Amino acid sequence: MDGLLFACSHTGSLEKGRSYFNSMDNIHGIKPGAEHYACMIDLLGRSGNLSEAKQLLDQMDVEPDATVWKSLLGACRMHKELEMGEMAAKELFELEPKNSMPYVMLSNLYSAAGRWEDAAKIRKLMKCRGISKEPGSSWTQANGKTHTFVSEDRSHPMMARIYSKIDEVIALIKEAGYVPDMSFVLHDMEREGKELGLAYHSEKLALAFGLLVVPSGAVIRIYKNLRVCGDCHTAFKYISSLYDRHIVLRDSNCFHHFVDGKCSCGDYW
């Protein structure tokens, strides 16, 4: 049943998810476990029903575990719900004190709200507790070699051409309606610096490289060790349409197939 609920949460099938969840006890006599609650809270949260998600959490028949609180925190990050996100993060600080995820997510929430001092305090707290965030990296293959990029990378031998390609791409997709999402900028700086920071995310660098070396008509395949950021996800949709490319991005959550300005995940990931 948790597989069904997981599938519902990643396709935005809210009513189906509610029906499956309610049928567990009412029809099949199965008491939901923490994993089922986590899937349902994730589904409700993704769809923007955060108050219902919190109400379900409060009514759980079992003790909420870290997965449940992560589901709620992820939804709060998606919908910029700071107060509830703070509560979920603090629960996770107790349950998994060495896990960087709640610290990073809470810092991101503060950054999105423009509370830069609070974001800096969370990063300082991580440092004091010896907790490090896994750095984001993206990679792609060309000519039998793996090419790996990190944010604002300058080490690749083709970097001058890659950065020139990114500047071209960003200018083109802006003309088509793309607007950089500043909520994914994690440090306080001038607008121009924020835009450049977003433009040079690792997955955008990998895609620019792919546009340069992968033949027209061939699929561009990119891998990322973390979840793709929302701004990059939006940019990839524009790029797939304007450059007429099929882009496959495998992040830590799922496969994303970008074709003709749309993603296979339906913006649920």
Coordinates of C-alpha atoms in Angstrom, one line a residue:
M1 CA 0.0 0.0 0.0
D2 CA 2.9 2.4 0.7
G3 CA 3.9 1.9 -2.9
L4 CA 0.5 3.0 -4.1
L5 CA 0.6 6.1 -1.8
F6 CA 4.1 6.9 -2.9
A7 CA 3.0 6.8 -6.6
C8 CA 0.1 9.0 -5.8
S9 CA 2.3 11.6 -4.1
H10 CA 4.6 11.7 -7.1
T11 CA 1.8 12.1 -9.6
G12 CA -0.4 14.6 -7.6
S13 CA -3.2 12.1 -7.4
L14 CA -4.7 13.5 -4.2
E15 CA -8.2 11.9 -4.3
K16 CA -6.9 8.5 -5.2
G17 CA -4.3 8.8 -2.4
R18 CA -7.0 9.7 0.1
S19 CA -9.2 6.8 -1.0
Y20 CA -6.4 4.3 -0.7
F21 CA -5.3 5.5 2.7
N22 CA -8.9 5.5 4.1
S23 CA -9.5 2.0 2.7
M24 CA -6.6 0.5 4.6
D25 CA -8.4 0.4 8.0
N26 CA -12.0 0.8 6.9
I27 CA -12.1 -1.9 4.2
H28 CA -9.0 -4.0 4.6
G29 CA -8.5 -3.8 8.4
I30 CA -4.9 -2.7 8.0
K31 CA -3.6 -0.2 10.6
P32 CA -1.5 2.5 8.8
G33 CA 2.1 2.5 9.9
A34 CA 4.5 5.4 10.0
E35 CA 5.5 4.8 6.4
H36 CA 1.9 5.1 5.2
Y37 CA 1.4 8.3 7.2
A38 CA 4.6 9.7 5.7
C39 CA 3.4 9.0 2.1
M40 CA 0.0 10.6 2.8
I41 CA 1.5 13.6 4.6
D42 CA 3.9 14.0 1.6
L43 CA 0.9 13.8 -0.8
L44 CA -1.1 16.4 1.1
G45 CA 1.8 18.7 1.6
R46 CA 2.9 18.6 -2.1
S47 CA -0.7 19.5 -3.1
G48 CA -0.6 22.5 -0.8
N49 CA -2.9 21.0 1.9
L50 CA -0.5 21.7 4.7
S51 CA -3.1 22.2 7.4
E52 CA -4.7 18.9 6.5
A53 CA -1.2 17.2 6.5
K54 CA -0.5 18.6 10.0
Q55 CA -3.9 17.5 11.2
L56 CA -3.2 14.0 10.0
L57 CA 0.1 14.0 11.7
D58 CA -1.5 15.0 15.0
Q59 CA -4.0 12.2 14.7
M60 CA -1.5 9.4 14.0
D61 CA -2.0 6.2 15.9
V62 CA 1.8 5.6 15.9
E63 CA 4.6 7.8 17.0
P64 CA 5.8 10.1 14.1
D65 CA 9.2 9.0 13.0
A66 CA 11.9 11.0 11.1
T67 CA 10.4 10.1 7.7
V68 CA 7.1 11.6 8.7
W69 CA 8.7 14.9 9.8
K70 CA 10.8 15.0 6.7
S71 CA 7.7 14.7 4.5
L72 CA 6.2 17.7 6.3
L73 CA 9.4 19.7 6.2
G74 CA 9.8 19.1 2.5
A75 CA 6.3 20.3 1.8
C76 CA 6.9 23.4 3.9
R77 CA 10.0 24.1 1.9
M78 CA 8.0 23.7 -1.3
H79 CA 5.3 26.1 -0.2
K80 CA 7.5 28.4 1.9
E81 CA 5.5 27.7 5.1
L82 CA 8.1 28.9 7.6
E83 CA 6.3 28.4 11.0
M84 CA 5.4 24.8 10.4
G85 CA 8.8 24.1 8.8
E86 CA 10.5 25.4 11.9
M87 CA 8.5 23.0 14.0
A88 CA 9.3 20.0 11.8
A89 CA 13.0 20.8 11.6
K90 CA 13.3 21.0 15.4
E91 CA 11.7 17.6 15.7
L92 CA 14.2 16.3 13.3
F93 CA 17.1 17.9 15.2
E94 CA 16.1 15.7 18.1
L95 CA 15.4 12.5 16.1
E96 CA 18.4 12.7 13.8
P97 CA 20.9 15.2 15.3
K98 CA 23.6 14.4 12.8
N99 CA 21.5 14.5 9.6
S100 CA 22.2 17.7 7.6
M101 CA 18.8 17.6 5.8
P102 CA 16.7 19.5 8.4
Y103 CA 19.4 22.1 8.9
V104 CA 19.7 22.7 5.2
M105 CA 16.0 22.8 4.6
L106 CA 15.4 25.3 7.5
S107 CA 18.2 27.5 6.3
N108 CA 16.7 27.4 2.8
L109 CA 13.3 28.4 4.3
Y110 CA 14.8 31.3 6.1
S111 CA 16.7 32.4 2.9
A112 CA 13.4 32.2 0.9
A113 CA 11.8 34.4 3.5
G114 CA 14.6 36.9 3.4
R115 CA 15.6 36.1 7.0
W116 CA 19.3 36.0 6.2
E117 CA 20.6 36.3 9.8
D118 CA 18.5 33.3 10.8
A119 CA 19.8 31.3 7.8
A120 CA 23.4 32.2 8.8
K121 CA 22.7 31.1 12.4
I122 CA 21.6 27.7 11.2
R123 CA 24.7 27.3 9.0
K124 CA 26.8 28.3 12.1
L125 CA 24.9 25.8 14.2
M126 CA 25.7 23.1 11.7
K127 CA 29.4 24.0 11.9
C128 CA 29.4 24.0 15.7
R129 CA 27.9 20.6 15.7
G130 CA 30.3 19.2 13.1
I131 CA 27.5 18.6 10.6
S132 CA 28.4 19.0 6.9
K133 CA 26.1 19.2 3.9
E134 CA 26.8 16.9 1.0
P135 CA 27.9 19.2 -1.8
G136 CA 25.7 19.2 -4.9
S137 CA 27.2 17.8 -8.0
S138 CA 26.0 16.9 -11.5
W139 CA 27.6 14.8 -14.1
T140 CA 27.1 13.6 -17.7
Q141 CA 29.0 11.4 -20.1
A142 CA 30.5 12.2 -23.5
N143 CA 33.0 10.4 -25.7
G144 CA 33.4 7.6 -23.1
K145 CA 34.3 10.0 -20.2
T146 CA 32.3 11.3 -17.2
H147 CA 32.3 15.0 -16.8
T148 CA 31.4 16.3 -13.3
F149 CA 30.4 19.8 -12.3
V150 CA 29.8 21.6 -9.0
S151 CA 28.1 25.0 -8.6
E152 CA 30.1 27.8 -10.1
D153 CA 32.7 25.3 -11.3
R154 CA 35.7 26.7 -13.2
S155 CA 37.8 23.5 -13.5
H156 CA 36.6 22.0 -16.7
P157 CA 38.9 22.5 -19.7
M158 CA 35.8 23.7 -21.8
M159 CA 34.6 26.1 -19.0
A160 CA 34.9 29.2 -21.1
R161 CA 32.7 27.8 -23.8
I162 CA 30.3 26.3 -21.2
Y163 CA 29.9 29.7 -19.4
S164 CA 29.4 31.4 -22.8
K165 CA 26.7 28.8 -23.6
I166 CA 24.9 29.4 -20.3
D167 CA 24.8 33.1 -20.9
E168 CA 23.3 32.4 -24.3
V169 CA 20.7 30.0 -22.9
I170 CA 19.7 32.2 -20.0
A171 CA 19.2 35.2 -22.3
L172 CA 17.1 33.1 -24.7
I173 CA 14.8 31.5 -22.1
K174 CA 14.3 34.9 -20.4
E175 CA 12.9 36.2 -23.7
A176 CA 10.5 33.2 -23.7
G177 CA 9.2 34.1 -20.2
Y178 CA 11.6 32.4 -17.7
V179 CA 12.1 34.4 -14.5
P180 CA 14.8 33.3 -12.1
D181 CA 13.3 32.1 -8.8
M182 CA 15.3 34.0 -6.2
S183 CA 13.8 31.8 -3.4
F184 CA 16.5 29.3 -4.3
V185 CA 19.3 31.7 -3.6
L186 CA 20.8 30.8 -0.2
H187 CA 22.9 33.9 0.5
D188 CA 22.1 37.6 0.7
M189 CA 23.6 39.6 -2.2
E190 CA 22.7 42.0 -5.0
R191 CA 20.1 40.8 -7.6
E192 CA 22.8 40.4 -10.3
G193 CA 24.8 38.1 -8.0
K194 CA 21.7 36.1 -7.2
E195 CA 20.9 35.5 -10.8
L196 CA 24.5 34.5 -11.6
G197 CA 24.5 32.1 -8.7
L198 CA 21.3 30.4 -10.0
A199 CA 22.7 30.4 -13.6
Y200 CA 25.8 28.5 -12.6
H201 CA 24.2 25.6 -10.6
S202 CA 25.8 22.3 -11.3
E203 CA 22.9 20.9 -13.3
K204 CA 22.8 24.0 -15.6
L205 CA 26.6 23.7 -16.2
A206 CA 26.2 20.0 -17.1
L207 CA 23.3 20.9 -19.5
A208 CA 25.3 23.6 -21.1
F209 CA 28.1 21.1 -21.7
G210 CA 25.6 18.7 -23.1
L211 CA 24.2 21.2 -25.5
L212 CA 27.8 21.8 -26.8
V213 CA 28.9 18.2 -27.2
V214 CA 25.8 15.9 -27.6
P215 CA 24.7 15.7 -31.2
S216 CA 21.4 17.2 -32.2
G217 CA 18.6 14.7 -31.9
A218 CA 20.4 12.6 -29.3
V219 CA 19.2 12.6 -25.7
I220 CA 21.2 14.7 -23.1
R221 CA 21.5 12.6 -19.9
I222 CA 22.4 14.3 -16.6
Y223 CA 22.7 12.9 -13.1
K224 CA 22.6 14.8 -9.9
N225 CA 23.4 13.5 -6.4
L226 CA 20.8 15.7 -4.7
R227 CA 17.2 16.9 -5.6
V228 CA 17.2 19.2 -8.6
C229 CA 16.4 22.8 -7.5
G230 CA 13.1 24.3 -8.6
D231 CA 14.7 27.1 -10.6
C232 CA 16.8 24.6 -12.6
H233 CA 13.7 22.4 -13.2
T234 CA 11.8 25.4 -14.6
A235 CA 14.8 26.4 -16.8
F236 CA 15.2 22.8 -18.1
K237 CA 11.6 22.9 -19.3
Y238 CA 12.2 26.1 -21.3
I239 CA 15.5 24.8 -22.7
S240 CA 13.9 21.5 -23.9
S241 CA 11.4 23.5 -25.9
L242 CA 13.6 26.3 -27.3
Y243 CA 16.5 24.0 -28.2
D244 CA 14.2 21.1 -29.3
R245 CA 16.1 18.7 -27.0
H246 CA 15.1 15.6 -25.0
I247 CA 16.8 16.0 -21.6
V248 CA 16.8 13.3 -19.0
L249 CA 17.8 14.3 -15.5
R250 CA 18.1 11.7 -12.8
D251 CA 18.2 13.3 -9.4
S252 CA 18.0 11.8 -5.9
N253 CA 14.2 11.5 -6.2
C254 CA 13.3 10.4 -9.7
F255 CA 13.9 10.5 -13.4
H256 CA 12.8 13.7 -15.1
H257 CA 12.2 13.6 -18.9
F258 CA 12.0 17.1 -20.3
V259 CA 10.4 17.3 -23.8
D260 CA 8.7 20.2 -25.5
G261 CA 8.7 22.4 -22.4
K262 CA 7.2 19.8 -20.1
C263 CA 8.5 17.4 -17.5
S264 CA 7.4 13.8 -17.0
C265 CA 7.1 14.4 -13.3
G266 CA 4.3 16.9 -13.8
D267 CA 6.2 19.2 -11.4
Y268 CA 5.7 16.6 -8.6
W269 CA 9.1 15.3 -7.4

